[in-house]
Amino acid sequence: NAGVTQTPKFQVLKTGQSMTLQCAQDMNHNSMYWYRQDPGMGLRLIYYSASEGTTDKGEVPNGYNVSRLNKREFSLRLESAAPSQTSVYFCASTRGRDRSNTEAFFGQGTRLTVV
Amino acid sequence: GESVGLHLPTLSVQEGDNSIINCAYSNSASDYFIWYKQESGKGPQFIIDIRSNMDKRQGQRVTVLLNKTVKHLSLQIAATQPGDSAVYFCAETTALLTGGGNKLTFGTGTQLKVEL
C-alpha cells in the first residue's frame, strides 16, 4: 500500500524558476491538501481540494497554484519561485465524504530550497 | 497578506510522568478534532480524534479532552516514554457545503521533549 506519494523529495530552485510538486494517493480519498512547514513551525494550509473538480485557497495561497487532475492526483505549482517559499511541503488526503473518518494520510514531504 | 508563522512552544517532561498538551481552536463549526504526532523528518501521523458531541475519548495511553465552551482541546499521554518525543499538532475539520468534503486545518504545534 503506497498511501500518499510525493515527488520530488528534494529540490533546489533558483529565484524565478518554476516547478510542479506532484502528489498521488491510492486510497480513493475525496479530499486532498497541500501544506507548507517552515523550520520549527506548524503546518500552514496552502490549498485544498474537497473533492475532484474543486479547489480552494487555504491560509497562505499567494505564489502557488494547484490542479486536481483527477481523484488520485493533486499538484502544486510555483510559477516564479522566491526564497520565501523555501520550506517543506506536505501533501495529505482524507476520505472526506464520511466525516466520521478524519484520519489524514501524509506524504513524506518535499524539501524545497529557493536560492 | 500571509500570516506569520509562530515558533513552537516546548513541553519537557520526565520519563514516566504524564504529559498534557493543550490547543485552542477557533471555529465553533468544526465537527471533528484530531491530534497528530510528527517525528523529525517525517510527515504527521494520526493519534486520536474526537467528535464535537463528545468531551472525552481514550485510546492506548492517550486521552483527548474537548471543552467546547472555551474552544479548548487537550491531549494527555500517560507514562510518557522517550519514543513520545515529537511535535504534536491539533487539527480541526469543518464540513464543506459543496463537494461533500472536509477542510482540515492545523493549529500551532507543541514540541514534547522526554527527559530520561
JSON list of C-alpha atoms in Angstrom, two decimals:
[
{"chain": "A", "resi": 1, "resn": "ASN", "atom": "CA", "xyz": [0.00, 0.00, 0.00]},
{"chain": "A", "resi": 2, "resn": "ALA", "atom": "CA", "xyz": [1.67, 3.21, -1.17]},
{"chain": "A", "resi": 3, "resn": "GLY", "atom": "CA", "xyz": [-0.69, 5.67, 0.57]},
{"chain": "A", "resi": 4, "resn": "VAL", "atom": "CA", "xyz": [0.32, 9.21, -0.40]},
{"chain": "A", "resi": 5, "resn": "THR", "atom": "CA", "xyz": [3.28, 9.61, -2.71]},
{"chain": "A", "resi": 6, "resn": "GLN", "atom": "CA", "xyz": [5.01, 12.93, -3.27]},
{"chain": "A", "resi": 7, "resn": "THR", "atom": "CA", "xyz": [7.67, 13.76, -5.81]},
{"chain": "A", "resi": 8, "resn": "PRO", "atom": "CA", "xyz": [10.32, 15.01, -5.75]},
{"chain": "A", "resi": 9, "resn": "LYS", "atom": "CA", "xyz": [11.68, 14.50, -2.23]},
{"chain": "A", "resi": 10, "resn": "PHE", "atom": "CA", "xyz": [14.28, 17.25, -2.58]},
{"chain": "A", "resi": 11, "resn": "GLN", "atom": "CA", "xyz": [14.57, 20.21, -4.94]},
{"chain": "A", "resi": 12, "resn": "VAL", "atom": "CA", "xyz": [16.74, 23.28, -5.27]},
{"chain": "A", "resi": 13, "resn": "LEU", "atom": "CA", "xyz": [15.45, 26.12, -7.44]},
{"chain": "A", "resi": 14, "resn": "LYS", "atom": "CA", "xyz": [16.82, 29.47, -8.48]},
{"chain": "A", "resi": 15, "resn": "THR", "atom": "CA", "xyz": [14.71, 32.54, -7.83]},
{"chain": "A", "resi": 16, "resn": "GLY", "atom": "CA", "xyz": [12.23, 32.94, -10.66]},
{"chain": "A", "resi": 17, "resn": "GLN", "atom": "CA", "xyz": [12.22, 29.32, -11.76]},
{"chain": "A", "resi": 18, "resn": "SER", "atom": "CA", "xyz": [9.02, 27.34, -11.87]},
{"chain": "A", "resi": 19, "resn": "MET", "atom": "CA", "xyz": [8.24, 23.81, -10.80]},
{"chain": "A", "resi": 20, "resn": "THR", "atom": "CA", "xyz": [5.38, 21.48, -10.02]},
{"chain": "A", "resi": 21, "resn": "LEU", "atom": "CA", "xyz": [5.18, 19.25, -6.97]},
{"chain": "A", "resi": 22, "resn": "GLN", "atom": "CA", "xyz": [3.31, 16.05, -7.65]},
{"chain": "A", "resi": 23, "resn": "CYS", "atom": "CA", "xyz": [1.08, 14.18, -5.22]},
{"chain": "A", "resi": 24, "resn": "ALA", "atom": "CA", "xyz": [-0.90, 11.00, -5.72]},
{"chain": "A", "resi": 25, "resn": "GLN", "atom": "CA", "xyz": [-2.95, 8.85, -3.35]},
{"chain": "A", "resi": 26, "resn": "ASP", "atom": "CA", "xyz": [-4.22, 5.34, -3.94]},
{"chain": "A", "resi": 27, "resn": "MET", "atom": "CA", "xyz": [-6.80, 5.18, -1.14]},
{"chain": "A", "resi": 28, "resn": "ASN", "atom": "CA", "xyz": [-9.75, 6.52, -3.16]},
{"chain": "A", "resi": 29, "resn": "HIS", "atom": "CA", "xyz": [-9.87, 9.58, -0.88]},
{"chain": "A", "resi": 30, "resn": "ASN", "atom": "CA", "xyz": [-12.03, 12.54, -1.83]},
{"chain": "A", "resi": 31, "resn": "SER", "atom": "CA", "xyz": [-10.16, 15.41, -0.16]},
{"chain": "A", "resi": 32, "resn": "MET", "atom": "CA", "xyz": [-6.55, 16.39, -0.73]},
{"chain": "A", "resi": 33, "resn": "TYR", "atom": "CA", "xyz": [-4.40, 19.14, 0.75]},
{"chain": "A", "resi": 34, "resn": "TRP", "atom": "CA", "xyz": [-1.12, 20.96, 0.35]},
{"chain": "A", "resi": 35, "resn": "TYR", "atom": "CA", "xyz": [0.68, 22.32, 3.40]},
{"chain": "A", "resi": 36, "resn": "ARG", "atom": "CA", "xyz": [3.97, 24.05, 3.96]},
{"chain": "A", "resi": 37, "resn": "GLN", "atom": "CA", "xyz": [6.01, 23.70, 7.11]},
{"chain": "A", "resi": 38, "resn": "ASP", "atom": "CA", "xyz": [8.81, 26.11, 7.93]},
{"chain": "A", "resi": 39, "resn": "PRO", "atom": "CA", "xyz": [11.58, 25.10, 10.36]},
{"chain": "A", "resi": 40, "resn": "GLY", "atom": "CA", "xyz": [10.33, 24.81, 13.92]},
{"chain": "A", "resi": 41, "resn": "MET", "atom": "CA", "xyz": [6.84, 25.82, 12.95]},
{"chain": "A", "resi": 42, "resn": "GLY", "atom": "CA", "xyz": [3.44, 24.30, 12.34]},
{"chain": "A", "resi": 43, "resn": "LEU", "atom": "CA", "xyz": [1.72, 23.32, 9.13]},
{"chain": "A", "resi": 44, "resn": "ARG", "atom": "CA", "xyz": [0.01, 26.04, 7.14]},
{"chain": "A", "resi": 45, "resn": "LEU", "atom": "CA", "xyz": [-2.61, 25.20, 4.58]},
{"chain": "A", "resi": 46, "resn": "ILE", "atom": "CA", "xyz": [-1.81, 26.43, 1.08]},
{"chain": "A", "resi": 47, "resn": "TYR", "atom": "CA", "xyz": [-4.66, 24.98, -0.99]},
{"chain": "A", "resi": 48, "resn": "TYR", "atom": "CA", "xyz": [-7.08, 22.14, -0.68]},
{"chain": "A", "resi": 49, "resn": "SER", "atom": "CA", "xyz": [-9.42, 20.15, -2.86]},
{"chain": "A", "resi": 50, "resn": "ALA", "atom": "CA", "xyz": [-12.52, 18.91, -1.10]},
{"chain": "A", "resi": 51, "resn": "SER", "atom": "CA", "xyz": [-13.42, 16.65, -3.99]},
{"chain": "A", "resi": 52, "resn": "GLU", "atom": "CA", "xyz": [-12.49, 16.02, -7.59]},
{"chain": "A", "resi": 53, "resn": "GLY", "atom": "CA", "xyz": [-13.15, 19.13, -9.63]},
{"chain": "A", "resi": 54, "resn": "THR", "atom": "CA", "xyz": [-12.93, 21.64, -6.78]},
{"chain": "A", "resi": 55, "resn": "THR", "atom": "CA", "xyz": [-10.03, 23.59, -5.32]},
{"chain": "A", "resi": 56, "resn": "ASP", "atom": "CA", "xyz": [-9.96, 26.33, -2.69]},
{"chain": "A", "resi": 57, "resn": "LYS", "atom": "CA", "xyz": [-7.43, 28.64, -1.10]},
{"chain": "A", "resi": 58, "resn": "GLY", "atom": "CA", "xyz": [-6.08, 27.96, 2.35]},
{"chain": "A", "resi": 59, "resn": "GLU", "atom": "CA", "xyz": [-4.20, 30.29, 4.70]},
{"chain": "A", "resi": 60, "resn": "VAL", "atom": "CA", "xyz": [-1.16, 31.03, 2.51]},
{"chain": "A", "resi": 61, "resn": "PRO", "atom": "CA", "xyz": [-2.07, 30.64, -1.20]},
{"chain": "A", "resi": 62, "resn": "ASN", "atom": "CA", "xyz": [-0.05, 33.54, -2.63]},
{"chain": "A", "resi": 63, "resn": "GLY", "atom": "CA", "xyz": [2.58, 32.42, -5.12]},
{"chain": "A", "resi": 64, "resn": "TYR", "atom": "CA", "xyz": [1.02, 28.99, -5.67]},
{"chain": "A", "resi": 65, "resn": "ASN", "atom": "CA", "xyz": [-1.47, 27.32, -7.97]},
{"chain": "A", "resi": 66, "resn": "VAL", "atom": "CA", "xyz": [-2.98, 23.86, -7.81]},
{"chain": "A", "resi": 67, "resn": "SER", "atom": "CA", "xyz": [-4.61, 21.34, -10.09]},
{"chain": "A", "resi": 68, "resn": "ARG", "atom": "CA", "xyz": [-6.81, 18.44, -9.08]},
{"chain": "A", "resi": 69, "resn": "LEU", "atom": "CA", "xyz": [-6.00, 16.38, -12.14]},
{"chain": "A", "resi": 70, "resn": "ASN", "atom": "CA", "xyz": [-8.28, 13.50, -11.16]},
{"chain": "A", "resi": 71, "resn": "LYS", "atom": "CA", "xyz": [-9.38, 11.86, -7.96]},
{"chain": "A", "resi": 72, "resn": "ARG", "atom": "CA", "xyz": [-5.90, 10.46, -7.31]},
{"chain": "A", "resi": 73, "resn": "GLU", "atom": "CA", "xyz": [-3.66, 13.41, -8.15]},
{"chain": "A", "resi": 74, "resn": "PHE", "atom": "CA", "xyz": [-3.29, 16.92, -6.74]},
{"chain": "A", "resi": 75, "resn": "SER", "atom": "CA", "xyz": [-0.37, 19.01, -7.92]},
{"chain": "A", "resi": 76, "resn": "LEU", "atom": "CA", "xyz": [1.11, 22.23, -6.56]},
{"chain": "A", "resi": 77, "resn": "ARG", "atom": "CA", "xyz": [2.81, 24.69, -8.89]},
{"chain": "A", "resi": 78, "resn": "LEU", "atom": "CA", "xyz": [5.21, 27.50, -8.14]},
{"chain": "A", "resi": 79, "resn": "GLU", "atom": "CA", "xyz": [5.22, 29.78, -11.18]},
{"chain": "A", "resi": 80, "resn": "SER", "atom": "CA", "xyz": [8.09, 32.02, -10.11]},
{"chain": "A", "resi": 81, "resn": "ALA", "atom": "CA", "xyz": [9.89, 30.69, -7.05]},
{"chain": "A", "resi": 82, "resn": "ALA", "atom": "CA", "xyz": [11.02, 33.09, -4.32]},
{"chain": "A", "resi": 83, "resn": "PRO", "atom": "CA", "xyz": [13.36, 32.48, -1.35]},
{"chain": "A", "resi": 84, "resn": "SER", "atom": "CA", "xyz": [10.35, 32.91, 0.97]},
{"chain": "A", "resi": 85, "resn": "GLN", "atom": "CA", "xyz": [8.99, 29.70, -0.49]},
{"chain": "A", "resi": 86, "resn": "THR", "atom": "CA", "xyz": [11.87, 27.68, 0.92]},
{"chain": "A", "resi": 87, "resn": "SER", "atom": "CA", "xyz": [10.06, 25.16, 3.07]},
{"chain": "A", "resi": 88, "resn": "VAL", "atom": "CA", "xyz": [9.00, 21.55, 3.46]},
{"chain": "A", "resi": 89, "resn": "TYR", "atom": "CA", "xyz": [5.82, 20.82, 1.54]},
{"chain": "A", "resi": 90, "resn": "PHE", "atom": "CA", "xyz": [3.42, 18.08, 2.59]},
{"chain": "A", "resi": 91, "resn": "CYS", "atom": "CA", "xyz": [0.56, 16.64, 0.64]},
{"chain": "A", "resi": 92, "resn": "ALA", "atom": "CA", "xyz": [-2.24, 14.93, 2.55]},
{"chain": "A", "resi": 93, "resn": "SER", "atom": "CA", "xyz": [-5.54, 13.23, 1.86]},
{"chain": "A", "resi": 94, "resn": "THR", "atom": "CA", "xyz": [-8.66, 12.35, 3.83]},
{"chain": "A", "resi": 95, "resn": "ARG", "atom": "CA", "xyz": [-11.62, 10.22, 2.96]},
{"chain": "A", "resi": 96, "resn": "GLY", "atom": "CA", "xyz": [-13.71, 13.37, 3.05]},
{"chain": "A", "resi": 97, "resn": "ARG", "atom": "CA", "xyz": [-17.29, 12.34, 2.49]},
{"chain": "A", "resi": 98, "resn": "ASP", "atom": "CA", "xyz": [-17.51, 10.22, 5.60]},
{"chain": "A", "resi": 99, "resn": "ARG", "atom": "CA", "xyz": [-16.68, 12.80, 8.22]},
{"chain": "A", "resi": 100, "resn": "SER", "atom": "CA", "xyz": [-16.51, 10.18, 10.95]},
{"chain": "A", "resi": 101, "resn": "ASN", "atom": "CA", "xyz": [-13.21, 9.12, 9.42]},
{"chain": "A", "resi": 102, "resn": "THR", "atom": "CA", "xyz": [-10.96, 12.08, 9.99]},
{"chain": "A", "resi": 103, "resn": "GLU", "atom": "CA", "xyz": [-7.56, 10.45, 9.63]},
{"chain": "A", "resi": 104, "resn": "ALA", "atom": "CA", "xyz": [-5.33, 12.30, 7.21]},
{"chain": "A", "resi": 105, "resn": "PHE", "atom": "CA", "xyz": [-2.55, 10.45, 5.47]},
{"chain": "A", "resi": 106, "resn": "PHE", "atom": "CA", "xyz": [0.56, 12.43, 4.67]},
{"chain": "A", "resi": 107, "resn": "GLY", "atom": "CA", "xyz": [3.24, 12.08, 2.08]},
{"chain": "A", "resi": 108, "resn": "GLN", "atom": "CA", "xyz": [6.92, 12.04, 3.03]},
{"chain": "A", "resi": 109, "resn": "GLY", "atom": "CA", "xyz": [7.35, 15.71, 2.22]},
{"chain": "A", "resi": 110, "resn": "THR", "atom": "CA", "xyz": [9.29, 17.70, -0.37]},
{"chain": "A", "resi": 111, "resn": "ARG", "atom": "CA", "xyz": [12.19, 19.76, 0.89]},
{"chain": "A", "resi": 112, "resn": "LEU", "atom": "CA", "xyz": [12.37, 22.80, -1.37]},
{"chain": "A", "resi": 113, "resn": "THR", "atom": "CA", "xyz": [15.17, 25.35, -1.27]},
{"chain": "A", "resi": 114, "resn": "VAL", "atom": "CA", "xyz": [15.00, 28.51, -3.35]},
{"chain": "A", "resi": 115, "resn": "VAL", "atom": "CA", "xyz": [18.31, 30.32, -3.76]},
{"chain": "B", "resi": 1, "resn": "GLY", "atom": "CA", "xyz": [-1.12, 39.30, 3.23]},
{"chain": "B", "resi": 2, "resn": "GLU", "atom": "CA", "xyz": [0.12, 35.98, 4.54]},
{"chain": "B", "resi": 3, "resn": "SER", "atom": "CA", "xyz": [0.12, 35.27, 8.24]},
{"chain": "B", "resi": 4, "resn": "VAL", "atom": "CA", "xyz": [3.41, 34.95, 10.05]},
{"chain": "B", "resi": 5, "resn": "GLY", "atom": "CA", "xyz": [4.17, 31.52, 11.42]},
{"chain": "B", "resi": 6, "resn": "LEU", "atom": "CA", "xyz": [4.60, 31.03, 15.16]},
{"chain": "B", "resi": 7, "resn": "HIS", "atom": "CA", "xyz": [7.57, 29.26, 16.74]},
{"chain": "B", "resi": 8, "resn": "LEU", "atom": "CA", "xyz": [6.62, 26.07, 18.52]},
{"chain": "B", "resi": 9, "resn": "PRO", "atom": "CA", "xyz": [6.30, 26.03, 22.33]},
{"chain": "B", "resi": 10, "resn": "THR", "atom": "CA", "xyz": [8.15, 23.23, 24.14]},
{"chain": "B", "resi": 11, "resn": "LEU", "atom": "CA", "xyz": [6.98, 20.91, 26.90]},
{"chain": "B", "resi": 12, "resn": "SER", "atom": "CA", "xyz": [9.65, 18.98, 28.80]},
{"chain": "B", "resi": 13, "resn": "VAL", "atom": "CA", "xyz": [8.64, 16.01, 30.95]},
{"chain": "B", "resi": 14, "resn": "GLN", "atom": "CA", "xyz": [10.42, 13.26, 32.81]},
{"chain": "B", "resi": 15, "resn": "GLU", "atom": "CA", "xyz": [10.14, 9.73, 31.50]},
{"chain": "B", "resi": 16, "resn": "GLY", "atom": "CA", "xyz": [7.24, 8.00, 33.22]},
{"chain": "B", "resi": 17, "resn": "ASP", "atom": "CA", "xyz": [5.35, 11.20, 34.00]},
{"chain": "B", "resi": 18, "resn": "ASN", "atom": "CA", "xyz": [2.07, 12.15, 32.35]},
{"chain": "B", "resi": 19, "resn": "SER", "atom": "CA", "xyz": [2.10, 14.80, 29.63]},
{"chain": "B", "resi": 20, "resn": "ILE", "atom": "CA", "xyz": [-0.64, 17.28, 28.88]},
{"chain": "B", "resi": 21, "resn": "ILE", "atom": "CA", "xyz": [-0.55, 19.18, 25.61]},
{"chain": "B", "resi": 22, "resn": "ASN", "atom": "CA", "xyz": [-3.07, 21.94, 25.04]},
{"chain": "B", "resi": 23, "resn": "CYS", "atom": "CA", "xyz": [-4.59, 23.50, 21.98]},
{"chain": "B", "resi": 24, "resn": "ALA", "atom": "CA", "xyz": [-7.07, 26.30, 21.33]},
{"chain": "B", "resi": 25, "resn": "TYR", "atom": "CA", "xyz": [-9.25, 26.18, 18.24]},
{"chain": "B", "resi": 26, "resn": "SER", "atom": "CA", "xyz": [-11.13, 28.98, 16.57]},
{"chain": "B", "resi": 27, "resn": "ASN", "atom": "CA", "xyz": [-14.02, 27.63, 14.54]},
{"chain": "B", "resi": 28, "resn": "SER", "atom": "CA", "xyz": [-17.13, 26.76, 16.52]},
{"chain": "B", "resi": 29, "resn": "ALA", "atom": "CA", "xyz": [-18.48, 24.99, 13.41]},
{"chain": "B", "resi": 30, "resn": "SER", "atom": "CA", "xyz": [-15.72, 22.37, 13.42]},
{"chain": "B", "resi": 31, "resn": "ASP", "atom": "CA", "xyz": [-17.14, 18.91, 13.91]},
{"chain": "B", "resi": 32, "resn": "TYR", "atom": "CA", "xyz": [-14.07, 16.75, 14.45]},
{"chain": "B", "resi": 33, "resn": "PHE", "atom": "CA", "xyz": [-10.82, 17.41, 16.26]},
{"chain": "B", "resi": 34, "resn": "ILE", "atom": "CA", "xyz": [-7.71, 15.36, 15.75]},
{"chain": "B", "resi": 35, "resn": "TRP", "atom": "CA", "xyz": [-4.28, 15.04, 17.30]},
{"chain": "B", "resi": 36, "resn": "TYR", "atom": "CA", "xyz": [-1.22, 14.28, 15.15]},
{"chain": "B", "resi": 37, "resn": "LYS", "atom": "CA", "xyz": [2.33, 13.35, 16.06]},
{"chain": "B", "resi": 38, "resn": "GLN", "atom": "CA", "xyz": [5.24, 14.42, 13.88]},
{"chain": "B", "resi": 39, "resn": "GLU", "atom": "CA", "xyz": [8.68, 12.96, 14.34]},
{"chain": "B", "resi": 40, "resn": "SER", "atom": "CA", "xyz": [11.72, 14.68, 12.92]},
{"chain": "B", "resi": 41, "resn": "GLY", "atom": "CA", "xyz": [11.96, 14.39, 9.15]},
{"chain": "B", "resi": 42, "resn": "LYS", "atom": "CA", "xyz": [8.59, 12.71, 8.76]},
{"chain": "B", "resi": 43, "resn": "GLY", "atom": "CA", "xyz": [5.03, 13.66, 7.93]},
{"chain": "B", "resi": 44, "resn": "PRO", "atom": "CA", "xyz": [2.39, 13.90, 10.69]},
{"chain": "B", "resi": 45, "resn": "GLN", "atom": "CA", "xyz": [0.76, 10.68, 11.92]},
{"chain": "B", "resi": 46, "resn": "PHE", "atom": "CA", "xyz": [-2.76, 10.34, 13.26]},
{"chain": "B", "resi": 47, "resn": "ILE", "atom": "CA", "xyz": [-3.04, 9.66, 17.01]},
{"chain": "B", "resi": 48, "resn": "ILE", "atom": "CA", "xyz": [-6.65, 10.06, 18.05]},
{"chain": "B", "resi": 49, "resn": "ASP", "atom": "CA", "xyz": [-9.74, 12.05, 17.16]},
{"chain": "B", "resi": 50, "resn": "ILE", "atom": "CA", "xyz": [-12.87, 13.24, 18.94]},
{"chain": "B", "resi": 51, "resn": "ARG", "atom": "CA", "xyz": [-16.24, 14.28, 17.64]},
{"chain": "B", "resi": 52, "resn": "SER", "atom": "CA", "xyz": [-17.67, 17.63, 18.67]},
{"chain": "B", "resi": 53, "resn": "ASN", "atom": "CA", "xyz": [-20.56, 15.99, 20.56]},
{"chain": "B", "resi": 54, "resn": "MET", "atom": "CA", "xyz": [-18.14, 14.24, 22.91]},
{"chain": "B", "resi": 55, "resn": "ASP", "atom": "CA", "xyz": [-15.99, 15.67, 25.69]},
{"chain": "B", "resi": 56, "resn": "LYS", "atom": "CA", "xyz": [-13.58, 12.80, 26.25]},
{"chain": "B", "resi": 57, "resn": "ARG", "atom": "CA", "xyz": [-12.13, 9.91, 24.31]},
{"chain": "B", "resi": 58, "resn": "GLN", "atom": "CA", "xyz": [-9.50, 7.41, 25.35]},
{"chain": "B", "resi": 59, "resn": "GLY", "atom": "CA", "xyz": [-7.01, 5.43, 23.33]},
{"chain": "B", "resi": 60, "resn": "GLN", "atom": "CA", "xyz": [-3.96, 3.44, 24.23]},
{"chain": "B", "resi": 61, "resn": "ARG", "atom": "CA", "xyz": [-2.05, 5.62, 26.73]},
{"chain": "B", "resi": 62, "resn": "VAL", "atom": "CA", "xyz": [-3.68, 8.74, 25.27]},
{"chain": "B", "resi": 63, "resn": "THR", "atom": "CA", "xyz": [-6.79, 10.69, 26.22]},
{"chain": "B", "resi": 64, "resn": "VAL", "atom": "CA", "xyz": [-8.26, 13.64, 24.38]},
{"chain": "B", "resi": 65, "resn": "LEU", "atom": "CA", "xyz": [-10.47, 16.15, 26.19]},
{"chain": "B", "resi": 66, "resn": "LEU", "atom": "CA", "xyz": [-12.67, 18.67, 24.43]},
{"chain": "B", "resi": 67, "resn": "ASN", "atom": "CA", "xyz": [-14.14, 21.78, 26.04]},
{"chain": "B", "resi": 68, "resn": "LYS", "atom": "CA", "xyz": [-16.37, 23.45, 23.51]},
{"chain": "B", "resi": 69, "resn": "THR", "atom": "CA", "xyz": [-17.33, 26.27, 25.86]},
{"chain": "B", "resi": 70, "resn": "VAL", "atom": "CA", "xyz": [-13.84, 27.70, 25.77]},
{"chain": "B", "resi": 71, "resn": "LYS", "atom": "CA", "xyz": [-12.80, 26.07, 22.46]},
{"chain": "B", "resi": 72, "resn": "HIS", "atom": "CA", "xyz": [-10.03, 24.09, 24.06]},
{"chain": "B", "resi": 73, "resn": "LEU", "atom": "CA", "xyz": [-8.60, 20.70, 23.28]},
{"chain": "B", "resi": 74, "resn": "SER", "atom": "CA", "xyz": [-6.01, 18.72, 25.23]},
{"chain": "B", "resi": 75, "resn": "LEU", "atom": "CA", "xyz": [-4.02, 15.55, 24.73]},
{"chain": "B", "resi": 76, "resn": "GLN", "atom": "CA", "xyz": [-2.93, 13.57, 27.73]},
{"chain": "B", "resi": 77, "resn": "ILE", "atom": "CA", "xyz": [-0.19, 10.97, 27.37]},
{"chain": "B", "resi": 78, "resn": "ALA", "atom": "CA", "xyz": [0.18, 8.55, 30.26]},
{"chain": "B", "resi": 79, "resn": "ALA", "atom": "CA", "xyz": [3.58, 7.26, 31.38]},
{"chain": "B", "resi": 80, "resn": "THR", "atom": "CA", "xyz": [5.46, 9.27, 28.78]},
{"chain": "B", "resi": 81, "resn": "GLN", "atom": "CA", "xyz": [8.23, 7.37, 27.03]},
{"chain": "B", "resi": 82, "resn": "PRO", "atom": "CA", "xyz": [11.30, 8.56, 25.08]},
{"chain": "B", "resi": 83, "resn": "GLY", "atom": "CA", "xyz": [9.57, 7.43, 21.88]},
{"chain": "B", "resi": 84, "resn": "ASP", "atom": "CA", "xyz": [6.87, 10.01, 22.55]},
{"chain": "B", "resi": 85, "resn": "SER", "atom": "CA", "xyz": [9.33, 12.83, 21.86]},
{"chain": "B", "resi": 86, "resn": "ALA", "atom": "CA", "xyz": [7.93, 14.63, 18.83]},
{"chain": "B", "resi": 87, "resn": "VAL", "atom": "CA", "xyz": [5.90, 17.63, 17.77]},
{"chain": "B", "resi": 88, "resn": "TYR", "atom": "CA", "xyz": [2.18, 17.30, 18.46]},
{"chain": "B", "resi": 89, "resn": "PHE", "atom": "CA", "xyz": [-0.44, 19.14, 16.45]},
{"chain": "B", "resi": 90, "resn": "CYS", "atom": "CA", "xyz": [-4.14, 19.52, 16.95]},
{"chain": "B", "resi": 91, "resn": "ALA", "atom": "CA", "xyz": [-6.32, 19.86, 13.88]},
{"chain": "B", "resi": 92, "resn": "GLU", "atom": "CA", "xyz": [-9.96, 20.59, 13.21]},
{"chain": "B", "resi": 93, "resn": "THR", "atom": "CA", "xyz": [-12.24, 19.61, 10.38]},
{"chain": "B", "resi": 94, "resn": "THR", "atom": "CA", "xyz": [-15.09, 21.64, 9.04]},
{"chain": "B", "resi": 95, "resn": "ALA", "atom": "CA", "xyz": [-17.67, 20.20, 6.70]},
{"chain": "B", "resi": 96, "resn": "LEU", "atom": "CA", "xyz": [-17.83, 21.91, 3.33]},
{"chain": "B", "resi": 97, "resn": "LEU", "atom": "CA", "xyz": [-21.21, 22.65, 1.86]},
{"chain": "B", "resi": 98, "resn": "THR", "atom": "CA", "xyz": [-20.08, 21.96, -1.68]},
{"chain": "B", "resi": 99, "resn": "GLY", "atom": "CA", "xyz": [-18.27, 18.86, -2.85]},
{"chain": "B", "resi": 100, "resn": "GLY", "atom": "CA", "xyz": [-19.03, 16.87, 0.29]},
{"chain": "B", "resi": 101, "resn": "GLY", "atom": "CA", "xyz": [-15.51, 17.08, 1.62]},
{"chain": "B", "resi": 102, "resn": "ASN", "atom": "CA", "xyz": [-13.71, 18.41, 4.68]},
{"chain": "B", "resi": 103, "resn": "LYS", "atom": "CA", "xyz": [-11.46, 21.34, 5.32]},
{"chain": "B", "resi": 104, "resn": "LEU", "atom": "CA", "xyz": [-8.64, 20.23, 7.59]},
{"chain": "B", "resi": 105, "resn": "THR", "atom": "CA", "xyz": [-6.76, 22.98, 9.45]},
{"chain": "B", "resi": 106, "resn": "PHE", "atom": "CA", "xyz": [-3.83, 22.51, 11.83]},
{"chain": "B", "resi": 107, "resn": "GLY", "atom": "CA", "xyz": [-3.16, 24.50, 14.97]},
{"chain": "B", "resi": 108, "resn": "THR", "atom": "CA", "xyz": [0.22, 25.57, 16.25]},
{"chain": "B", "resi": 109, "resn": "GLY", "atom": "CA", "xyz": [2.14, 22.51, 17.43]},
{"chain": "B", "resi": 110, "resn": "THR", "atom": "CA", "xyz": [3.92, 21.72, 20.68]},
{"chain": "B", "resi": 111, "resn": "GLN", "atom": "CA", "xyz": [7.36, 20.14, 20.90]},
{"chain": "B", "resi": 112, "resn": "LEU", "atom": "CA", "xyz": [7.35, 17.39, 23.53]},
{"chain": "B", "resi": 113, "resn": "LYS", "atom": "CA", "xyz": [10.76, 16.50, 24.96]},
{"chain": "B", "resi": 114, "resn": "VAL", "atom": "CA", "xyz": [11.06, 13.48, 27.22]},
{"chain": "B", "resi": 115, "resn": "GLU", "atom": "CA", "xyz": [13.96, 13.62, 29.65]},
{"chain": "B", "resi": 116, "resn": "LEU", "atom": "CA", "xyz": [15.50, 10.41, 30.97]}
]
